[in-house]
Short mmCIF file of C-alpha atoms in Angstrom, two decimals:
data_model
loop_
_atom_site.label_atom_id
_atom_site.label_comp_id
_atom_site.label_asym_id
_atom_site.label_seq_id
_atom_site.Cartn_x
_atom_site.Cartn_y
_atom_site.Cartn_z
CA MET Y 1 85.53 -79.42 154.04
CA ALA Y 2 85.39 -82.52 154.95
CA TRP Y 3 82.09 -83.76 155.24
CA GLU Y 4 81.30 -87.00 153.36
CA SER Y 5 78.00 -86.04 152.08
CA GLY Y 6 79.13 -81.75 151.57
CA VAL Y 7 76.03 -81.66 154.28
CA GLN Y 8 76.67 -81.01 158.06
CA PHE Y 9 73.91 -81.84 160.25
CA MET Y 10 72.75 -80.70 163.04
CA ILE Y 11 73.43 -77.44 164.23
CA LYS Y 12 70.79 -76.14 167.06
CA LYS Y 13 70.24 -72.57 167.85
CA GLU Y 14 67.51 -70.77 170.02
CA VAL Y 15 66.57 -68.46 167.08
CA VAL Y 16 67.61 -68.39 163.40
CA VAL Y 17 66.56 -65.30 161.66
CA ILE Y 18 66.77 -65.90 157.75
CA GLY Y 19 67.41 -62.30 156.08
CA GLY Y 20 69.66 -59.71 157.65
CA GLY Y 21 67.74 -56.60 156.54
CA PRO Y 22 66.34 -54.30 158.89
CA SER Y 23 63.37 -56.45 160.22
CA GLY Y 24 65.73 -59.53 160.66
CA MET Y 25 68.47 -57.71 162.31
CA ALA Y 26 65.70 -56.08 164.64
CA ALA Y 27 64.56 -59.44 165.53
CA ALA Y 28 68.02 -61.09 166.01
CA ILE Y 29 68.82 -57.93 168.41
CA GLU Y 30 65.83 -57.70 170.46
CA ALA Y 31 65.88 -61.65 171.00
CA ALA Y 32 69.72 -61.46 171.53
CA LYS Y 33 69.40 -58.10 174.26
CA ARG Y 34 67.19 -60.66 176.37
CA GLY Y 35 69.42 -63.81 176.18
CA ALA Y 36 68.60 -65.57 173.42
CA GLU Y 37 71.26 -67.52 171.03
CA VAL Y 38 70.97 -65.93 167.70
CA LEU Y 39 72.10 -67.00 164.15
CA VAL Y 40 71.49 -64.82 161.31
CA ILE Y 41 71.68 -66.06 157.58
CA ASP Y 42 72.28 -63.61 154.93
CA ALA Y 43 72.41 -64.46 151.08
CA ASN Y 44 74.57 -61.14 150.51
CA GLU Y 45 78.42 -60.87 151.64
CA LYS Y 46 77.29 -57.84 154.06
CA ALA Y 47 74.14 -58.03 156.14
CA GLY Y 48 72.07 -54.54 156.36
CA GLY Y 49 69.84 -55.60 153.45
CA GLN Y 50 68.39 -52.56 151.68
CA LEU Y 51 69.78 -50.33 154.24
CA PHE Y 52 72.75 -49.81 152.90
CA LYS Y 53 71.38 -48.56 149.62
CA GLN Y 54 69.24 -46.02 151.05
CA ILE Y 55 71.49 -43.07 151.55
CA HIS Y 56 68.59 -40.84 151.95
CA LYS Y 57 67.19 -39.69 155.35
CA PHE Y 58 64.18 -41.19 156.67
CA PHE Y 59 61.05 -39.83 157.48
CA GLY Y 60 59.37 -40.65 160.98
CA SER Y 61 59.40 -39.51 164.39
CA SER Y 62 62.35 -37.92 165.48
CA GLU Y 63 62.34 -39.61 168.75
CA HIS Y 64 63.10 -43.04 166.70
CA GLY Y 65 65.32 -42.02 164.45
CA ALA Y 66 63.98 -39.94 161.82
CA GLY Y 67 66.18 -37.92 159.73
CA VAL Y 68 68.79 -40.58 159.92
CA ARG Y 69 70.06 -41.81 156.62
CA GLY Y 70 69.48 -45.57 156.28
CA ILE Y 71 73.23 -46.39 155.45
CA ASP Y 72 73.68 -44.96 159.27
CA ILE Y 73 71.16 -46.96 160.79
CA GLY Y 74 72.28 -50.11 158.80
CA ARG Y 75 75.68 -49.61 159.93
CA ASP Y 76 74.45 -48.95 163.86
CA LEU Y 77 72.27 -52.23 163.90
CA LEU Y 78 75.00 -54.37 162.33
CA LYS Y 79 77.40 -53.18 165.34
CA GLU Y 80 74.84 -53.44 168.05
CA ALA Y 81 74.03 -57.18 166.93
CA GLU Y 82 77.97 -57.94 166.66
CA GLU Y 83 78.10 -56.22 170.21
CA LEU Y 84 75.36 -58.67 171.41
CA GLY Y 85 77.06 -61.39 169.88
CA VAL Y 86 74.66 -62.33 167.27
CA GLU Y 87 76.16 -64.55 164.90
CA VAL Y 88 75.74 -64.05 161.18
CA TRP Y 89 76.69 -66.46 158.25
CA LEU Y 90 77.18 -64.20 155.30
CA ASN Y 91 76.83 -65.40 151.34
CA SER Y 92 74.46 -68.21 152.83
CA VAL Y 93 70.94 -69.04 151.49
CA ALA Y 94 68.27 -70.83 153.08
CA ILE Y 95 67.52 -73.34 150.29
CA GLY Y 96 64.73 -75.21 152.24
CA LEU Y 97 62.93 -75.22 155.39
CA PHE Y 98 61.68 -78.32 157.00
CA ALA Y 99 59.12 -79.93 159.21
CA GLU Y 100 60.92 -79.83 163.25
CA LYS Y 101 62.06 -76.26 162.15
CA GLN Y 102 65.02 -77.25 160.12
CA ILE Y 103 66.68 -75.09 157.88
CA ALA Y 104 69.03 -76.03 154.97
CA VAL Y 105 71.41 -73.59 154.36
CA GLU Y 106 73.99 -73.23 151.33
CA THR Y 107 77.01 -71.19 152.30
CA GLY Y 108 79.74 -69.78 149.75
CA THR Y 109 80.17 -67.98 146.56
CA ASP Y 110 81.92 -70.22 144.22
CA ASP Y 111 80.10 -73.47 143.32
CA ALA Y 112 82.76 -75.64 144.06
CA GLU Y 113 83.33 -74.68 147.59
CA LYS Y 114 79.87 -74.26 148.66
CA ILE Y 115 78.97 -75.97 151.60
CA VAL Y 116 75.21 -77.14 152.92
CA ARG Y 117 74.51 -77.23 156.63
CA VAL Y 118 71.40 -77.77 158.28
CA VAL Y 119 70.25 -75.58 161.21
CA GLU Y 120 67.64 -76.61 163.74
CA GLY Y 121 66.01 -73.44 165.31
CA GLU Y 122 63.77 -73.56 168.43
CA LYS Y 123 62.05 -70.44 166.74
CA ILE Y 124 62.33 -69.15 163.13
CA VAL Y 125 61.92 -65.80 161.79
CA ILE Y 126 61.30 -65.22 158.27
CA ALA Y 127 62.74 -62.04 157.15
CA CYS Y 128 63.68 -62.46 153.36
CA GLY Y 129 62.17 -59.22 152.11
CA ALA Y 130 60.75 -58.73 148.69
CA SER Y 131 61.60 -59.03 145.17
CA GLU Y 132 60.98 -56.52 142.36
CA ASN Y 133 58.13 -56.76 139.83
CA VAL Y 134 59.21 -56.38 136.18
CA VAL Y 135 57.22 -54.70 133.29
CA ARG Y 136 57.35 -56.65 129.91
CA PHE Y 137 57.52 -54.20 126.70
CA GLN Y 138 59.11 -54.65 123.19
CA GLY Y 139 62.48 -54.92 123.77
CA TRP Y 140 62.63 -55.20 127.57
CA THR Y 141 65.33 -57.46 127.50
CA LEU Y 142 67.98 -55.42 126.29
CA PRO Y 143 71.17 -54.65 127.95
CA GLY Y 144 70.75 -51.48 130.22
CA ILE Y 145 66.88 -52.31 131.17
CA MET Y 146 67.15 -53.26 134.94
CA GLY Y 147 64.94 -53.08 137.91
CA ALA Y 148 65.45 -49.81 140.31
CA GLY Y 149 66.47 -51.68 142.77
CA ALA Y 150 69.21 -53.03 140.64
CA ALA Y 151 70.09 -49.62 139.71
CA GLN Y 152 70.36 -48.48 143.27
CA THR Y 153 72.59 -51.07 144.12
CA MET Y 154 74.81 -50.34 141.41
CA ILE Y 155 74.92 -46.80 142.25
CA ASN Y 156 75.06 -47.11 146.29
CA ALA Y 157 76.41 -50.63 147.08
CA ASN Y 158 78.66 -50.92 143.81
CA ARG Y 159 79.56 -47.44 142.69
CA VAL Y 160 78.80 -48.16 139.29
CA LEU Y 161 76.53 -45.85 136.95
CA PRO Y 162 74.38 -48.04 135.12
CA GLY Y 163 73.80 -45.17 132.53
CA LYS Y 164 74.31 -41.64 131.77
CA LYS Y 165 70.56 -40.81 130.22
CA ILE Y 166 67.94 -43.11 132.06
CA LEU Y 167 64.33 -43.15 132.06
CA MET Y 168 62.39 -44.33 135.11
CA VAL Y 169 59.41 -46.31 135.19
CA GLY Y 170 56.88 -46.08 137.85
CA SER Y 171 56.49 -43.05 140.37
CA GLY Y 172 56.09 -44.97 143.53
CA ASN Y 173 58.78 -43.76 146.43
CA VAL Y 174 61.32 -46.12 145.03
CA GLY Y 175 61.18 -44.80 141.34
CA LEU Y 176 61.01 -41.17 142.94
CA ILE Y 177 64.15 -41.98 145.39
CA VAL Y 178 66.06 -44.05 143.19
CA SER Y 179 65.65 -41.26 140.03
CA TYR Y 180 67.09 -38.77 143.08
CA GLN Y 181 70.15 -41.08 143.71
CA LEU Y 182 70.93 -41.85 140.37
CA MET Y 183 71.24 -37.99 139.69
CA GLN Y 184 73.40 -37.60 143.00
CA ALA Y 185 75.56 -40.49 141.01
CA GLY Y 186 75.97 -38.46 138.25
CA ALA Y 187 73.25 -39.67 135.80
CA ASP Y 188 70.56 -37.67 133.89
CA VAL Y 189 67.20 -38.68 134.68
CA VAL Y 190 65.47 -38.05 131.02
CA ALA Y 191 62.02 -38.65 132.27
CA LEU Y 192 59.91 -40.56 134.63
CA VAL Y 193 56.99 -42.29 133.33
CA GLU Y 194 53.83 -43.01 135.56
CA ALA Y 195 50.81 -45.18 133.75
CA ALA Y 196 48.46 -43.70 136.59
CA PRO Y 197 47.14 -40.11 136.52
CA ASN Y 198 48.77 -39.23 139.88
CA ILE Y 199 52.01 -39.82 141.35
CA GLY Y 200 52.32 -42.66 143.60
CA GLY Y 201 54.85 -41.63 146.10
CA TYR Y 202 55.84 -39.05 148.51
CA VAL Y 203 55.00 -35.65 147.08
CA VAL Y 204 57.90 -34.42 148.63
CA HIS Y 205 60.44 -36.98 146.91
CA ALA Y 206 58.72 -36.08 143.72
CA SER Y 207 59.40 -32.42 144.31
CA LYS Y 208 63.04 -32.81 144.66
CA ILE Y 209 63.13 -34.42 141.12
CA ALA Y 210 61.13 -31.97 140.05
CA ARG Y 211 63.24 -28.91 140.90
CA ALA Y 212 66.16 -30.95 139.46
CA GLY Y 213 64.36 -30.76 135.87
CA VAL Y 214 63.19 -34.52 135.66
CA PRO Y 215 60.11 -34.68 133.46
CA ILE Y 216 57.35 -36.44 135.12
CA TYR Y 217 54.87 -38.01 132.55
CA THR Y 218 51.61 -39.28 134.34
CA ARG Y 219 49.15 -41.33 132.26
CA HIS Y 220 52.48 -42.58 130.24
CA THR Y 221 54.31 -45.62 129.74
CA VAL Y 222 56.97 -47.16 128.09
CA LEU Y 223 56.22 -49.02 124.65
CA GLU Y 224 59.29 -50.00 123.34
CA ALA Y 225 63.06 -50.16 123.98
CA ARG Y 226 65.33 -50.18 121.10
CA GLY Y 227 68.73 -50.35 120.25
CA GLU Y 228 71.22 -53.13 119.32
CA GLY Y 229 73.51 -54.97 121.88
CA ARG Y 230 72.11 -52.06 124.30
CA VAL Y 231 68.90 -49.96 124.68
CA LYS Y 232 69.45 -46.81 123.07
CA GLU Y 233 66.22 -45.45 122.58
CA ALA Y 234 62.75 -45.85 124.62
CA VAL Y 235 59.45 -44.90 123.05
CA ILE Y 236 57.09 -43.80 125.50
CA CYS Y 237 53.25 -42.68 124.92
CA GLU Y 238 50.19 -41.85 126.85
CA VAL Y 239 47.53 -44.22 128.13
CA ASP Y 240 43.97 -43.99 128.40
CA GLY Y 241 41.55 -44.62 131.10
CA LYS Y 242 41.76 -48.34 130.40
CA TRP Y 243 45.77 -48.14 130.54
CA GLN Y 244 45.82 -48.71 126.69
CA PRO Y 245 48.42 -46.54 124.67
CA VAL Y 246 46.96 -43.70 122.71
CA PRO Y 247 48.07 -44.04 119.26
CA GLY Y 248 49.91 -41.07 117.95
CA THR Y 249 51.29 -40.22 121.17
CA GLU Y 250 54.73 -42.20 120.87
CA LYS Y 251 57.63 -39.94 121.80
CA VAL Y 252 61.15 -41.38 121.34
CA ILE Y 253 63.43 -40.61 123.96
CA GLU Y 254 67.71 -40.97 123.80
CA VAL Y 255 68.47 -43.40 126.98
CA ASP Y 256 71.12 -45.72 127.47
CA ALA Y 257 69.23 -47.50 130.68
CA ILE Y 258 65.65 -47.97 131.69
CA ALA Y 259 64.99 -48.30 135.41
CA ILE Y 260 61.63 -50.16 136.07
CA ALA Y 261 59.96 -49.40 139.55
CA ALA Y 262 56.73 -51.16 139.46
CA GLY Y 263 56.29 -52.25 142.90
CA LEU Y 264 57.81 -55.21 144.90
CA LYS Y 265 56.12 -58.46 145.81
CA PRO Y 266 56.68 -60.45 149.23
CA LEU Y 267 59.38 -63.12 149.05
CA ALA Y 268 56.98 -65.59 150.63
CA GLU Y 269 58.54 -69.11 149.27
CA LEU Y 270 59.72 -70.32 152.30
CA ALA Y 271 56.50 -69.55 154.44
CA ILE Y 272 54.46 -70.99 151.82
CA MET Y 273 56.97 -74.20 151.68
CA ASN Y 274 56.25 -74.55 155.39
CA GLY Y 275 52.57 -74.32 155.22
CA CYS Y 276 52.21 -71.10 156.51
CA LYS Y 277 48.93 -69.62 155.81
CA THR Y 278 49.09 -66.66 153.31
CA LYS Y 279 46.54 -64.60 151.70
CA PHE Y 280 46.26 -62.18 148.49
CA ASP Y 281 46.22 -58.63 149.27
CA PRO Y 282 47.33 -56.18 146.20
CA ILE Y 283 48.18 -53.36 149.16
CA LEU Y 284 50.38 -55.73 150.68
CA GLY Y 285 52.41 -56.46 146.98
CA GLY Y 286 50.48 -60.15 146.88
CA TRP Y 287 50.73 -63.30 148.68
CA ALA Y 288 51.69 -62.84 152.08
CA PRO Y 289 51.87 -64.83 155.19
CA LEU Y 290 49.23 -64.19 158.11
CA HIS Y 291 50.28 -63.36 161.41
CA ASP Y 292 49.29 -62.25 164.90
CA GLU Y 293 50.13 -59.47 166.93
CA ASN Y 294 53.75 -61.19 167.76
CA MET Y 295 54.32 -61.54 164.04
CA GLU Y 296 53.96 -65.44 164.46
CA SER Y 297 52.56 -67.01 161.46
CA SER Y 298 49.98 -69.99 161.19
CA CYS Y 299 53.17 -72.30 161.76
CA SER Y 300 53.84 -72.14 165.55
CA GLY Y 301 57.27 -70.98 166.22
CA ILE Y 302 57.83 -69.56 162.83
CA TYR Y 303 57.60 -65.70 162.59
CA VAL Y 304 57.31 -63.30 159.58
CA VAL Y 305 58.49 -59.80 159.54
CA GLY Y 306 59.16 -56.82 157.11
CA ASP Y 307 58.34 -57.15 153.34
CA VAL Y 308 57.86 -60.46 153.13
CA THR Y 309 54.44 -60.20 155.25
CA GLY Y 310 53.36 -56.92 153.35
CA VAL Y 311 55.78 -54.55 151.36
CA GLU Y 312 56.23 -51.42 153.36
CA GLU Y 313 59.14 -49.44 154.41
CA ALA Y 314 62.25 -49.89 156.12
CA ASN Y 315 61.08 -48.20 159.43
CA THR Y 316 57.87 -50.27 159.60
CA ALA Y 317 59.88 -53.19 158.62
CA LEU Y 318 62.44 -52.22 162.07
CA GLU Y 319 59.52 -52.28 164.25
CA GLU Y 320 58.13 -55.50 163.04
CA GLY Y 321 61.15 -57.19 163.37
CA ARG Y 322 61.22 -55.79 167.39
CA LEU Y 323 58.03 -56.90 167.99
CA ALA Y 324 58.79 -60.74 167.17
CA GLY Y 325 62.37 -60.33 168.71
CA VAL Y 326 60.67 -59.35 172.02
CA ALA Y 327 57.63 -62.17 171.38
CA ILE Y 328 60.17 -64.40 170.96
CA ALA Y 329 62.19 -63.80 173.90
CA ALA Y 330 58.82 -64.10 176.07
CA ALA Y 331 58.58 -67.37 174.28
CA LEU Y 332 61.74 -68.72 175.51
CA GLY Y 333 61.10 -67.78 179.25
CA LYS Y 334 64.08 -64.81 178.69
CA ILE Y 335 61.44 -62.26 180.11
CA THR Y 336 58.22 -62.42 181.56
CA ALA Y 337 54.80 -61.74 179.65
CA GLU Y 338 53.98 -58.52 181.29
CA GLU Y 339 57.58 -57.38 180.23
CA ALA Y 340 57.06 -58.67 176.67
CA GLU Y 341 53.68 -56.81 176.63
CA THR Y 342 54.63 -53.32 177.92
CA GLU Y 343 57.57 -53.54 175.23
CA LYS Y 344 55.19 -54.70 172.56
CA LYS Y 345 52.88 -52.15 173.51
CA LYS Y 346 55.41 -49.57 172.77
CA ILE Y 347 56.53 -50.83 169.52
CA TRP Y 348 52.88 -51.22 168.33
CA ASP Y 349 52.16 -47.57 169.03
CA ARG Y 350 55.16 -46.55 167.09
CA LEU Y 351 53.99 -49.02 164.18
CA ASP Y 352 50.60 -47.10 164.45
CA GLY Y 353 52.08 -43.96 164.07
CA LEU Y 354 54.51 -44.78 160.75
CA ARG Y 355 51.37 -46.14 159.24
CA SER Y 356 48.86 -42.84 160.00
CA GLY Y 357 47.87 -40.29 157.88
CA PRO Y 358 46.32 -40.49 154.69
CA HIS Y 359 49.58 -42.32 152.73
CA GLY Y 360 49.44 -44.98 155.49
CA GLU Y 361 45.77 -45.66 155.88
CA ALA Y 362 45.38 -48.30 152.81
CA ARG Y 363 48.50 -50.04 154.81
CA MET Y 364 47.29 -49.93 158.05
CA LYS Y 365 43.77 -51.11 157.00
CA ALA Y 366 45.50 -53.80 154.93
CA LYS Y 367 47.72 -55.04 158.00
CA ASP Y 368 44.60 -54.56 159.96
CA ARG Y 369 43.00 -57.29 157.56
CA GLN Y 370 45.66 -59.09 157.97
CA LEU Y 371 45.66 -59.77 161.84
CA ALA Y 372 41.45 -60.04 161.41
CA ASP Y 373 42.04 -62.99 158.98
CA PHE Y 374 44.63 -64.51 160.80
CA ARG Y 375 42.03 -64.54 164.02
CA GLN Y 376 39.51 -66.14 161.73
CA LEU Y 377 41.87 -68.74 161.15
CA SER Y 378 42.62 -69.50 164.66
CA ALA Y 379 38.86 -69.58 165.49
CA ALA Y 380 38.19 -71.74 162.83
CA GLU Y 381 41.22 -74.12 164.00
CA ILE Y 382 39.92 -74.09 167.22
CA MET V 1 46.35 -30.55 139.52
CA ALA V 2 50.14 -29.42 139.67
CA LEU V 3 51.23 -31.47 142.84
CA GLU V 4 49.91 -34.89 141.93
CA ASN V 5 50.66 -35.41 138.21
CA MET V 6 53.93 -32.88 137.93
CA GLY V 7 55.19 -33.16 141.62
CA TYR V 8 55.33 -29.51 142.54
CA LEU V 9 52.96 -26.91 143.60
CA THR V 10 52.63 -23.48 142.04
CA LEU V 11 53.35 -20.46 144.36
CA GLU V 12 49.22 -19.67 144.56
CA GLU V 13 48.80 -23.33 145.56
CA LEU V 14 51.34 -23.36 148.46
CA LYS V 15 50.10 -20.04 149.77
CA ALA V 16 46.53 -21.87 150.02
CA GLN V 17 47.96 -24.86 151.76
CA THR V 18 50.69 -24.10 153.82
CA VAL V 19 51.25 -21.45 156.77
CA TYR V 20 53.22 -19.36 154.35
CA PRO V 21 55.04 -16.07 155.94
CA THR V 22 53.28 -12.90 155.82
CA GLU V 23 54.64 -10.01 153.70
CA GLU V 24 55.06 -8.07 156.83
CA ARG V 25 57.38 -10.85 158.21
CA PHE V 26 59.41 -11.47 154.97
CA ARG V 27 59.99 -7.46 155.31
CA LYS V 28 61.81 -8.10 158.94
CA GLY V 29 64.38 -10.40 157.58
CA PRO V 30 65.40 -14.08 156.67
CA VAL V 31 62.26 -16.49 157.52
CA ALA V 32 61.59 -20.44 156.97
CA VAL V 33 59.09 -21.06 153.84
CA ILE V 34 57.83 -24.81 154.85
CA GLU V 35 56.84 -26.43 151.67
CA CYS V 36 55.52 -29.53 153.16
CA THR V 37 52.14 -30.25 151.73
CA HIS V 38 51.55 -34.23 152.44
CA GLU V 39 50.19 -35.81 155.91
CA ILE V 40 53.12 -38.08 156.15
CA PRO V 41 54.20 -39.04 159.37
CA CYS V 42 57.47 -37.00 160.31
CA ASN V 43 58.40 -34.53 162.42
CA PRO V 44 61.91 -33.85 162.93
CA CYS V 45 61.91 -30.13 161.66
CA GLU V 46 59.89 -29.44 164.82
CA GLY V 47 62.36 -30.56 167.20
CA SER V 48 65.28 -29.41 165.53
CA CYS V 49 63.82 -25.61 165.71
CA LYS V 50 64.92 -24.38 169.31
CA PHE V 51 62.77 -21.34 168.66
CA GLY V 52 59.38 -23.15 169.08
CA ALA V 53 58.57 -21.67 165.38
CA ILE V 54 57.47 -24.96 163.96
CA LYS V 55 54.38 -26.80 165.19
CA ILE V 56 53.66 -30.26 164.34
CA GLY V 57 52.06 -31.84 167.56
CA ASP V 58 49.80 -34.72 167.93
CA PRO V 59 49.01 -36.81 165.28
CA ILE V 60 52.78 -36.55 163.85
CA THR V 61 50.83 -36.47 160.19
CA ASN V 62 50.03 -33.01 161.05
CA LEU V 63 51.47 -30.60 158.32
CA PRO V 64 54.10 -28.29 159.85
CA GLY V 65 53.03 -25.06 160.82
CA LEU V 66 55.04 -22.20 160.82
CA VAL V 67 55.06 -19.67 163.94
CA GLU V 68 56.37 -16.90 161.95
CA ALA V 69 57.24 -14.27 165.14
CA ASN V 70 59.55 -17.24 166.44
CA CYS V 71 61.29 -17.76 163.71
CA ILE V 72 64.78 -16.21 163.12
CA GLY V 73 65.69 -17.62 159.71
CA CYS V 74 68.53 -19.64 160.95
CA GLY V 75 67.98 -22.61 158.61
CA ILE V 76 68.40 -25.15 160.56
CA CYS V 77 65.43 -26.78 160.10
CA VAL V 78 66.47 -26.99 156.23
CA ALA V 79 69.23 -29.70 156.51
CA GLN V 80 67.06 -31.78 158.92
CA CYS V 81 63.94 -31.89 156.86
CA PRO V 82 64.27 -35.63 155.14
CA GLY V 83 62.01 -34.21 152.35
CA LEU V 84 64.26 -31.29 151.55
CA ALA V 85 61.13 -29.23 151.85
CA ILE V 86 62.12 -26.23 153.92
CA PHE V 87 63.76 -22.83 152.47
CA ILE V 88 65.07 -19.85 153.83
CA VAL V 89 63.77 -16.90 152.06
CA ASP V 90 65.08 -13.23 152.74
CA LYS V 91 63.74 -10.26 151.15
CA THR V 92 66.00 -7.94 152.99
CA TYR V 93 69.36 -8.97 151.62
CA SER V 94 69.61 -5.57 149.88
CA ASP V 95 67.27 -2.86 147.78
CA THR V 96 67.30 -4.81 144.63
CA GLN V 97 68.20 -8.62 145.55
CA GLY V 98 67.17 -11.15 148.15
CA THR V 99 68.56 -14.53 149.11
CA VAL V 100 66.85 -18.26 148.86
CA SER V 101 68.78 -20.97 150.81
CA PHE V 102 67.94 -24.69 149.85
CA PRO V 103 69.52 -28.10 150.77
CA TYR V 104 71.76 -29.00 147.82
CA GLU V 105 72.88 -32.82 147.80
CA TYR V 106 74.46 -32.71 144.82
CA ASN V 107 78.50 -32.70 143.85
CA PRO V 108 79.94 -30.69 143.15
CA VAL V 109 78.90 -28.57 145.51
CA PRO V 110 79.22 -24.54 144.70
CA GLU V 111 81.71 -22.25 145.55
CA VAL V 112 81.03 -18.91 147.37
CA GLY V 113 80.82 -16.15 144.53
CA GLN V 114 80.09 -18.56 142.08
CA GLU V 115 77.44 -17.65 139.25
CA VAL V 116 74.75 -20.65 138.73
CA ASP V 117 71.47 -20.85 137.27
CA ALA V 118 68.74 -20.59 139.36
CA VAL V 119 65.81 -22.73 138.92
CA ASP V 120 62.22 -22.83 140.08
CA ARG V 121 59.85 -25.66 141.81
CA SER V 122 59.56 -27.33 138.16
CA GLY V 123 63.45 -27.41 137.46
CA LYS V 124 63.11 -24.49 135.00
CA VAL V 125 66.02 -22.03 134.92
CA VAL V 126 64.41 -18.55 135.86
CA CYS V 127 67.63 -16.25 136.24
CA ARG V 128 70.93 -16.20 137.46
CA GLY V 129 72.19 -16.46 140.88
CA THR V 130 75.25 -15.76 143.13
CA VAL V 131 76.12 -17.80 145.71
CA VAL V 132 76.93 -16.27 148.83
CA LYS V 133 76.93 -18.89 151.35
CA VAL V 134 77.55 -22.43 151.70
CA GLN V 135 76.78 -24.24 155.08
CA ASN V 136 77.73 -27.83 155.54
CA PRO V 137 78.39 -28.46 159.11
CA LYS V 138 78.77 -32.31 160.61
CA SER V 139 75.37 -31.43 162.09
CA TYR V 140 73.86 -30.98 158.78
CA ASP V 141 74.88 -34.74 158.30
CA ARG V 142 75.82 -34.28 154.39
CA THR V 143 72.77 -31.93 153.44
CA PRO V 144 74.81 -28.80 152.29
CA VAL V 145 72.62 -25.48 152.42
CA VAL V 146 73.35 -23.24 149.44
CA THR V 147 72.33 -19.49 149.94
CA VAL V 148 71.69 -17.96 146.34
CA ALA V 149 71.20 -14.28 145.91
CA VAL V 150 68.79 -13.18 143.26
CA ASP V 151 66.74 -10.36 141.96
CA LEU V 152 64.11 -9.69 144.44
CA ASP V 153 60.96 -10.35 142.11
CA GLN V 154 62.57 -14.16 141.85
CA VAL V 155 62.64 -15.19 145.68
CA GLU V 156 59.55 -16.68 146.02
CA THR V 157 60.07 -18.25 142.71
CA VAL V 158 63.64 -19.52 142.77
CA ARG V 159 64.04 -23.29 144.76
CA SER V 160 67.63 -24.48 143.80
CA MET V 161 69.88 -24.39 141.38
CA LYS V 162 70.75 -26.38 138.06
CA ARG V 163 73.15 -28.99 138.64
CA LEU V 164 77.18 -28.09 137.85
#
């Protein structure tokens, strides 16, 4: 590229979405559908985020795509975005978010060829998702030990089996679903350990792997990984009521990979860098930016959607993205406030539905707290 | 309880927590057994049944209830359930054997006539079974439904087969 400094200034767009996963693409589509000019920046070689790893059928209401596999939802989203003229920059990382809503974007996979562009968006949507938590134990850096999300990327995106005899650590939905998918890919899940007394994820997911013969050990953790050059054995043991290992309960299991599904935390750095007000909520995965009913953060014109504002699921991420897209279209004058209100009401009803029931209750309350905290923030500033 | 720390329910727990078909209904032919015990927001099964044999209603977190008189045991719901929690049980297959139809999303898919290891809800092999039907039409969206014939006393126990 011919720029002297290697940096190209200043590209202007009405809407810039950082992250092309379900929430970001949904926001882009809803805004573009109503006439906004939208650019999506995505760090990967293909947009769609986690959807292309989610080969299972989604739960939810049959009126809104339940029973459809994540990969198919992803394919349809990308197609719709393309038809609407949404511009997508792939292999592009937002390396900075500055005042005046300027984003520094580094594009390229080869260091020598990378270019940096600065894009200014009238409205910015931060939709960078979440990152996996780790669990540290003796030997945890041995090759073959990885996040469950990494294992899922290997099997479903890259079609490479991370191992044949896998220990899964964690029984949330990620741990349960990835265990199932590892078996679908041809591996054996030799055990699943969960430190809590009960399984964390949906029981139907647990039942699928139980009848596939995966031993589920609740009140158990992984103590040690052994092996030279690669993990060969895992030592698991019981934990007591205070999460401490119970001596004498150790079991040695032969493994060639360990996948860790210990939850996710919002990738909130860009929002924090920009000064968006955040709050710590363990139910939402940690520090997450606050937002109003339009998904707008405490920084005017900066919206936060999907896992970045509280770790949930792809279907809630889609709806949050849609909310922001509609709100942005209204803020840009593409539709009237009344039109936006009608549409947003429908989306909120769907979101409430997805967060209903005993399994959604904690998340529903946490998201309500987030909105209440935002209102308090606004009141204090006035 | 088995459900919360083992991942599956015993038959007794299932009967207590779900709308389980009556013995009278079992005697009439194939019927859906819906093993969905978690109130999650999900309802594709209800919409998939053209006979109105599955009721969820409002709120969407209601557990699916079987209306056994309406169920013809067609099995459409088996592949539509995202949780893979519906089975078809036929106690009238023969004098000595019944069949269990279950979703099976693994490769290779078994072939009709093949002898397989039938497993219970915990994955334990409980008996041998013969594959009598494999359905995988486009509408099932890559969730094959396998029907295995097993001895009559095993039809309420068998819920899948050992992977090939």
